[in-house]
Amino acid sequence: MRLHRSALAALTFWTCASVAEPLPQDWVDQARAIGYEAANSNIAYSVVESLTTEVGPRLAGTEAEARARDWAVSELTKLGFDSVTVEPFEVPLWERHIERGRIVAPGEQPLVLVGLGGSASTGDAGVKGAILRVESPEALQALADGSAKGKIVFVDQVMARTQDGAGYSAAVRKRRETGEQAYRLGAVGALIRSVGTSGHRFAHTGQMKRAGTSDLPVVPTAAVSGADADQLGRLLDRHDSVEVELVLTSEYLPAAQSGNVVAEIKGRTRPDEVVIIGAHLDSWDLGTGALDDGAGVGVVVAAAKALMDAMPEGPDRTLRVVLFGAEEVGLVGAKAYAQKHQADLDNIVLAFESDFGAGDIWRLDHGVADDALPLIKSMTAMLSPWGVIPGKPGATGGPDISVLAQAGVPVITPLQNGWDYFDYHHTPDDTLDKLERHSLDQNVGVYAAILSVALREGVYFK
Ligand SMILES: [Zn+2]
């Protein structure tokens, strides 16, 4: 059977009244059975538990990330993948050292903050300046060159809490651009309200544009916790001037080794046609990266293992699990992957990634050809026992997979519920205890069910 373009359109008009037309009902039944079985395994949780315990934080380019690769090779080999390889590449390495801040006037108070990845260093002496508060990156950009001389810029934009993570992409601009905009304004340092939704008093780190990656250098830049941003705001409402001292020391080190870990289950009848599922192996240095992205690693590895168990003779197509390195510092692993496999991207039938925590999958977004939309509709109906509803076009497939999507690879995003993801994201609070096991299991079930269809010969998404 070939589900593609005109054939697929014809199949849409089948008279047999299946909930999941145009997928044959026995495919749907089989996919659900594989998914139910997969959701019953304990593999995803034990993978995350093992990674976060035995390796812990694993910043891109560090010795810890290298240990994570060794861990992955050993675990994936034990699980019985046909091949497990490391594809190395180099990554710029930035390390934080001392980070502290305080309000020095009108009266002394501590500040809870964390440096942003790629920040310039203040040196041991630190910097001191009056706060110039703006409410958004747009407002910051509108200020004239040199208009914040000697000051510390503070971008105090609140991120919206949403189930689909829509608030994040808007908030990330603040994190990326503040350091270089503050340089343009002549500031000595910069603060942002953390990109996060937490009520706790942790600050959220994350990558900013680094010195040397754009026309402008950057100033020393940190994120303050939401509570500290509120406190600064109240002080600024009461006083003409609020002065802050920042000590943010960090270092750019020579380019370091990173790598993608690639594991395959070889296809039986169409080994050259590949379905990719991805997650990223690196994490920020503060927590143990249980949600970001240990959970994703657990989900894709467990789903692949479920397929292996359900199809001992092998799927029609090749299933490739890619555990990307150096995602957090700028999708470095994803770009290296796309470059290395450039000649081969046409053979990727479908790609998707788990990198949004461990919440339930509730929507199936897609970035496929129009001809494949009836197929997506059927797959969504197939996933209804897990509570999945129809999604939107324009999906990126996930951060790493977005690089492949831009190169024309068909993608889907099985969208997770990210309601509380940004409470923990990039903080010391991203730890194993935050995982909801039943949600992690639901994810594995949905992934396995999708794979059982996508790995079939003749199913096309472009
Ligand atoms: Zn991530």
Coordinates of N, CA, C and O in Angstrom, one line a residue, residues 284-408:
W284 N 21.6 22.7 30.7 CA 22.3 23.8 31.4 C 23.0 23.3 32.6 O 22.8 22.1 33.0
D285 N 23.8 24.1 33.2 CA 24.7 23.7 34.3 C 24.1 23.8 35.7 O 24.7 23.4 36.6
L286 N 22.9 24.3 35.8 CA 22.3 24.5 37.1 C 21.6 23.4 37.8 O 21.8 23.0 38.9
G287 N 20.6 22.8 37.0 CA 19.9 21.6 37.5 C 20.5 20.4 36.9 O 21.6 20.4 36.4
T288 N 19.7 19.3 37.0 CA 20.2 18.0 36.4 C 19.6 17.8 35.0 O 19.7 16.7 34.5
G289 N 18.9 18.8 34.5 CA 18.3 18.6 33.2 C 17.4 17.4 33.1 O 17.4 16.7 32.1
A290 N 16.5 17.3 34.1 CA 15.5 16.2 34.1 C 14.4 16.4 33.1 O 14.0 15.6 32.3
L291 N 13.9 17.7 33.1 CA 12.8 18.1 32.2 C 13.4 18.5 30.8 O 12.9 18.2 29.8
D292 N 14.6 19.2 30.9 CA 15.2 19.8 29.7 C 16.6 19.2 29.6 O 17.5 19.9 30.1
D293 N 16.8 18.1 28.9 CA 15.9 17.4 28.1 C 16.0 15.9 28.5 O 15.8 15.1 27.6
G294 N 16.3 15.6 29.8 CA 16.3 14.2 30.1 C 15.0 13.5 29.8 O 15.0 12.3 29.3
A295 N 13.9 14.2 30.0 CA 12.6 13.6 29.7 C 12.5 13.2 28.2 O 12.0 12.1 27.9
G296 N 13.0 14.1 27.4 CA 12.9 13.8 25.9 C 13.8 12.6 25.5 O 13.4 11.8 24.7
V297 N 14.9 12.5 26.2 CA 15.8 11.4 25.9 C 15.1 10.1 26.3 O 15.1 9.1 25.6
G298 N 14.4 10.1 27.5 CA 13.7 9.0 28.0 C 12.6 8.6 27.0 O 12.4 7.4 26.7
V299 N 11.8 9.6 26.6 CA 10.7 9.3 25.7 C 11.1 8.7 24.4 O 10.6 7.6 24.0
V300 N 12.1 9.2 23.7 CA 12.5 8.7 22.4 C 13.2 7.3 22.5 O 12.9 6.5 21.7
V301 N 14.0 7.2 23.5 CA 14.6 5.9 23.7 C 13.6 4.8 24.0 O 13.6 3.7 23.4
A302 N 12.7 5.1 24.9 CA 11.7 4.1 25.3 C 10.7 3.8 24.1 O 10.3 2.6 23.9
A303 N 10.4 4.8 23.3 CA 9.5 4.6 22.2 C 10.2 3.7 21.1 O 9.6 2.7 20.6
A304 N 11.5 4.0 20.9 CA 12.3 3.1 20.0 C 12.3 1.7 20.5 O 12.2 0.7 19.7
K305 N 12.6 1.5 21.7 CA 12.7 0.2 22.3 C 11.3 -0.6 22.2 O 11.3 -1.8 21.9
A306 N 10.3 0.2 22.3 CA 8.9 -0.4 22.2 C 8.7 -1.0 20.8 O 8.2 -2.0 20.6
L307 N 9.2 -0.2 19.8 CA 9.1 -0.6 18.4 C 9.9 -1.9 18.2 O 9.5 -2.8 17.4
M308 N 11.1 -1.9 18.8 CA 12.0 -3.0 18.6 C 11.3 -4.3 19.1 O 11.3 -5.3 18.5
D309 N 10.7 -4.1 20.3 CA 10.0 -5.3 20.9 C 8.7 -5.7 20.1 O 8.5 -6.9 20.0
A310 N 8.0 -4.7 19.6 CA 6.8 -5.0 18.9 C 7.1 -5.6 17.5 O 6.3 -6.3 16.9
M311 N 8.3 -5.3 16.9 CA 8.6 -5.8 15.6 C 10.0 -6.4 15.6 O 10.9 -5.9 15.1
P312 N 10.0 -7.6 16.2 CA 11.4 -8.2 16.3 C 12.1 -8.5 15.0 O 13.3 -8.5 14.9
E313 N 11.3 -8.6 13.9 CA 11.9 -8.8 12.6 C 12.3 -7.5 12.0 O 12.9 -7.4 10.9
G314 N 12.0 -6.3 12.7 CA 12.4 -5.0 12.2 C 11.3 -4.3 11.5 O 10.5 -5.0 10.8
P315 N 11.2 -3.0 11.6 CA 10.2 -2.2 10.9 C 10.6 -2.2 9.4 O 11.7 -2.5 9.0
D316 N 9.6 -1.7 8.5 CA 9.9 -1.6 7.1 C 11.1 -0.6 6.9 O 12.1 -0.9 6.2
R317 N 11.0 0.6 7.5 CA 11.9 1.6 7.4 C 12.9 1.7 8.5 O 12.7 1.1 9.6
T318 N 14.0 2.4 8.4 CA 14.9 2.6 9.5 C 14.5 3.6 10.5 O 14.0 4.7 10.1
L319 N 14.6 3.3 11.7 CA 14.3 4.2 12.8 C 15.6 4.7 13.4 O 16.4 3.9 13.8
R320 N 15.8 6.1 13.3 CA 17.0 6.6 13.8 C 16.7 7.6 15.0 O 16.0 8.5 14.9
V321 N 17.4 7.2 16.1 CA 17.3 8.1 17.3 C 18.5 9.0 17.3 O 19.6 8.5 17.3
V322 N 18.3 10.3 17.4 CA 19.4 11.2 17.4 C 19.3 12.0 18.8 O 18.4 12.7 19.0
L323 N 20.4 11.8 19.6 CA 20.5 12.5 20.8 C 21.5 13.6 20.6 O 22.7 13.4 20.5
F324 N 21.0 14.8 20.3 CA 21.8 15.9 19.9 C 22.7 16.5 21.0 O 22.2 16.5 22.2
G325 N 23.9 16.9 20.7 CA 24.7 17.6 21.6 C 24.5 19.1 21.4 O 24.1 19.5 20.4
A326 N 24.9 19.8 22.4 CA 25.0 21.3 22.3 C 23.8 22.0 21.7 O 23.9 22.9 20.9
E327 N 22.6 21.6 22.2 CA 21.4 22.3 21.8 C 21.3 23.6 22.5 O 21.0 24.7 21.8
E328 N 21.5 23.6 23.8 CA 21.2 24.8 24.6 C 22.1 26.1 24.1 O 21.6 27.2 24.3
V329 N 23.2 25.8 23.6 CA 24.1 26.9 23.3 C 24.0 27.4 21.9 O 24.8 28.2 21.4
G330 N 22.9 27.0 21.2 CA 22.7 27.5 19.9 C 22.5 26.4 18.8 O 22.9 26.7 17.6
L331 N 21.8 25.3 19.1 CA 21.5 24.3 18.1 C 22.8 23.8 17.4 O 22.7 23.5 16.2
V332 N 23.9 23.8 18.0 CA 25.2 23.5 17.4 C 25.2 22.0 16.8 O 25.6 21.8 15.7
G333 N 24.6 21.1 17.6 CA 24.6 19.7 17.2 C 23.6 19.5 16.0 O 23.9 18.8 15.1
A334 N 22.5 20.2 16.1 CA 21.5 20.1 15.0 C 22.1 20.6 13.7 O 21.9 20.0 12.6
K335 N 22.8 21.7 13.7 CA 23.4 22.2 12.5 C 24.5 21.3 12.0 O 24.6 21.1 10.8
A336 N 25.3 20.7 12.9 CA 26.3 19.8 12.5 C 25.7 18.5 11.9 O 26.2 18.0 10.9
Y337 N 24.6 18.1 12.4 CA 23.9 16.9 11.9 C 23.4 17.2 10.4 O 23.6 16.4 9.5
A338 N 22.7 18.4 10.3 CA 22.2 18.7 9.0 C 23.3 18.8 7.9 O 23.1 18.4 6.8
Q339 N 24.4 19.4 8.4 CA 25.5 19.5 7.4 C 26.1 18.2 7.0 O 26.3 17.9 5.9
K340 N 26.4 17.4 8.0 CA 27.0 16.1 7.8 C 26.1 15.2 6.9 O 26.6 14.4 6.1
H341 N 24.8 15.3 7.0 CA 23.9 14.4 6.3 C 23.1 15.1 5.2 O 22.1 14.6 4.7
Q342 N 23.7 16.2 4.8 CA 23.1 17.1 3.7 C 22.6 16.3 2.5 O 21.5 16.5 2.0
A343 N 23.5 15.4 2.0 CA 23.2 14.7 0.8 C 22.0 13.7 1.0 O 21.5 13.2 0.0
D344 N 21.7 13.5 2.2 CA 20.8 12.4 2.6 C 19.5 12.8 3.1 O 18.6 12.0 3.5
L345 N 19.3 14.1 3.2 CA 18.1 14.7 3.9 C 16.8 14.3 3.2 O 15.7 14.2 3.8
D346 N 16.9 14.1 1.9 CA 15.7 13.7 1.1 C 15.1 12.3 1.5 O 13.9 12.0 1.3
N347 N 16.0 11.5 2.1 CA 15.5 10.2 2.6 C 14.8 10.2 3.9 O 14.4 9.1 4.4
I348 N 14.8 11.3 4.5 CA 14.1 11.4 5.8 C 12.6 11.6 5.6 O 12.2 12.6 5.1
V349 N 11.9 10.5 6.0 CA 10.4 10.5 5.7 C 9.7 11.4 6.7 O 8.7 12.1 6.3
L350 N 10.2 11.5 7.9 CA 9.5 12.2 9.0 C 10.5 12.4 10.1 O 11.3 11.5 10.4
A351 N 10.4 13.6 10.8 CA 11.3 13.8 11.9 C 10.5 14.5 13.0 O 9.7 15.4 12.7
F352 N 10.7 14.2 14.2 CA 10.2 14.9 15.4 C 11.0 14.7 16.6 O 11.8 13.8 16.7
E353 N 10.8 15.7 17.6 CA 11.7 15.8 18.7 C 10.8 16.0 20.0 O 9.8 16.6 20.0
S354 N 11.3 15.4 21.1 CA 10.7 15.7 22.4 C 11.7 16.6 23.2 O 12.7 16.2 23.7
D355 N 11.3 17.9 23.3 CA 12.1 18.8 24.1 C 11.3 19.9 24.7 O 11.5 21.1 24.5
F356 N 10.3 19.5 25.4 CA 9.4 20.5 26.1 C 8.9 19.9 27.4 O 7.8 20.2 27.8
G357 N 9.8 19.2 28.1 CA 9.4 18.7 29.4 C 8.8 17.4 29.4 O 9.0 16.6 28.4
A358 N 7.9 17.1 30.3 CA 7.3 15.8 30.5 C 5.8 15.8 30.6 O 5.2 14.9 31.1
G359 N 5.2 16.9 30.2 CA 3.7 17.0 30.3 C 3.1 16.2 29.2 O 3.7 15.8 28.2
D360 N 1.8 15.9 29.4 CA 1.0 15.1 28.4 C 1.0 15.7 27.0 O 0.9 16.9 26.9
I361 N 1.1 14.9 26.0 CA 0.9 15.3 24.7 C -0.6 15.5 24.4 O -1.4 14.7 24.7
W362 N -0.9 16.7 24.0 CA -2.4 17.0 23.8 C -2.8 17.5 22.4 O -3.9 17.6 22.1
R363 N -1.8 17.8 21.6 CA -2.1 18.3 20.2 C -1.0 17.8 19.2 O 0.1 17.7 19.6
L364 N -1.5 17.5 18.0 CA -0.5 17.1 17.0 C -0.3 18.2 15.9 O -1.2 18.3 15.0
D365 N 0.7 19.0 16.1 CA 1.0 20.0 15.1 C 1.9 19.4 14.0 O 2.5 18.4 14.1
H366 N 1.9 20.1 12.8 CA 2.5 19.4 11.7 C 3.1 20.4 10.7 O 2.7 21.6 10.6
G367 N 4.2 20.0 10.0 CA 4.8 20.7 9.0 C 5.0 19.8 7.8 O 6.2 19.3 7.6
V368 N 4.0 19.4 7.1 CA 4.0 18.4 6.1 C 3.4 19.0 4.8 O 2.8 20.1 4.9
A369 N 3.5 18.3 3.7 CA 2.9 18.7 2.5 C 1.4 18.7 2.6 O 0.8 17.9 3.4
D370 N 0.7 19.6 1.9 CA -0.8 19.6 1.9 C -1.4 18.2 1.6 O -2.4 17.9 2.2
D371 N -0.7 17.5 0.7 CA -1.2 16.2 0.3 C -1.2 15.2 1.5 O -2.0 14.2 1.4
A372 N -0.4 15.5 2.5 CA -0.3 14.6 3.6 C -1.3 15.0 4.7 O -1.3 14.3 5.8
L373 N -2.0 16.1 4.6 CA -2.9 16.5 5.7 C -4.0 15.5 6.0 O -4.3 15.3 7.2
P374 N -4.6 14.8 5.1 CA -5.6 13.7 5.5 C -4.9 12.7 6.3 O -5.5 12.1 7.2
L375 N -3.7 12.4 6.0 CA -2.9 11.4 6.8 C -2.7 11.9 8.2 O -2.9 11.1 9.2
I376 N -2.3 13.1 8.4 CA -2.2 13.7 9.7 C -3.5 13.7 10.5 O -3.5 13.4 11.7
K377 N -4.6 14.0 9.7 CA -5.9 14.0 10.4 C -6.2 12.6 10.9 O -6.7 12.4 12.0
S378 N -5.9 11.6 10.1 CA -6.2 10.2 10.5 C -5.3 9.8 11.7 O -5.7 9.1 12.6
M379 N -4.0 10.2 11.7 CA -3.1 9.9 12.8 C -3.6 10.6 14.1 O -3.5 10.0 15.2
T380 N -4.1 11.8 13.9 CA -4.6 12.5 15.1 C -5.8 11.7 15.7 O -5.9 11.5 16.9
A381 N -6.7 11.3 14.8 CA -7.8 10.5 15.3 C -7.4 9.2 16.0 O -7.9 8.8 17.0
M382 N -6.3 8.6 15.4 CA -5.7 7.4 16.0 C -5.3 7.6 17.4 O -5.3 6.7 18.3
L383 N -4.8 8.9 17.7 CA -4.2 9.2 19.0 C -5.3 9.7 20.0 O -4.9 10.1 21.1
S384 N -6.5 9.7 19.6 CA -7.6 10.2 20.5 C -7.7 9.5 21.8 O -8.0 10.1 22.8
P385 N -7.4 8.2 21.9 CA -7.4 7.6 23.2 C -6.4 8.2 24.2 O -6.6 8.1 25.4
W386 N -5.4 8.9 23.7 CA -4.5 9.6 24.6 C -4.8 11.1 24.8 O -4.0 11.8 25.4
G387 N -6.0 11.5 24.3 CA -6.4 12.9 24.5 C -5.8 13.8 23.5 O -5.8 15.0 23.8
V388 N -5.3 13.4 22.4 CA -4.6 14.3 21.4 C -5.7 14.9 20.5 O -6.5 14.1 19.9
I389 N -5.6 16.2 20.3 CA -6.6 16.9 19.4 C -5.8 17.4 18.2 O -4.6 17.5 18.2
P390 N -6.6 17.7 17.1 CA -5.9 18.2 15.9 C -5.1 19.5 16.2 O -5.5 20.3 17.0
G391 N -4.0 19.6 15.5 CA -3.1 20.7 15.7 C -3.0 21.7 14.6 O -3.9 21.7 13.7
K392 N -2.0 22.5 14.6 CA -1.8 23.6 13.6 C -0.7 23.2 12.6 O 0.2 22.5 13.0
P393 N -0.8 23.8 11.4 CA 0.4 23.7 10.5 C 1.5 24.6 11.0 O 1.3 25.4 11.9
G394 N 2.6 24.5 10.3 CA 3.8 25.4 10.7 C 4.6 24.9 11.8 O 5.4 25.6 12.4
A395 N 4.5 23.6 12.2 CA 5.3 23.1 13.3 C 6.7 23.0 12.8 O 7.1 22.9 11.7
T396 N 7.6 23.1 13.9 CA 9.1 23.0 13.6 C 9.6 21.7 13.9 O 10.7 21.4 13.5
G397 N 8.8 20.8 14.6 CA 9.3 19.5 14.9 C 10.1 19.5 16.2 O 10.5 18.4 16.7
G398 N 10.4 20.7 16.8 CA 11.3 20.8 18.0 C 12.5 21.6 17.6 O 12.8 21.8 16.4
P399 N 13.3 22.1 18.6 CA 14.4 23.0 18.3 C 15.4 22.4 17.4 O 15.8 23.0 16.4
D400 N 15.9 21.2 17.7 CA 17.0 20.6 16.8 C 16.4 20.3 15.5 O 17.0 20.5 14.4
I401 N 15.2 19.7 15.5 CA 14.6 19.2 14.2 C 14.2 20.4 13.3 O 14.1 20.3 12.1
S402 N 14.0 21.6 13.9 CA 13.7 22.8 13.1 C 14.7 23.1 12.1 O 14.4 23.6 11.0
V403 N 16.0 22.7 12.3 CA 17.0 22.9 11.3 C 16.8 22.0 10.1 O 17.0 22.4 9.0
L404 N 16.3 20.7 10.4 CA 15.9 19.8 9.3 C 14.7 20.3 8.6 O 14.6 20.3 7.3
A405 N 13.7 20.8 9.4 CA 12.5 21.3 8.8 C 12.8 22.5 7.8 O 12.2 22.5 6.7
Q406 N 13.7 23.3 8.2 CA 14.1 24.4 7.3 C 14.7 23.9 6.0 O 14.6 24.6 4.9
A407 N 15.3 22.7 6.0 CA 15.8 22.1 4.8 C 14.8 21.3 4.1 O 15.2 20.6 3.1
G408 N 13.5 21.4 4.5 CA 12.5 20.7 3.7 C 12.1 19.3 4.2 O 11.2 18.7 3.6

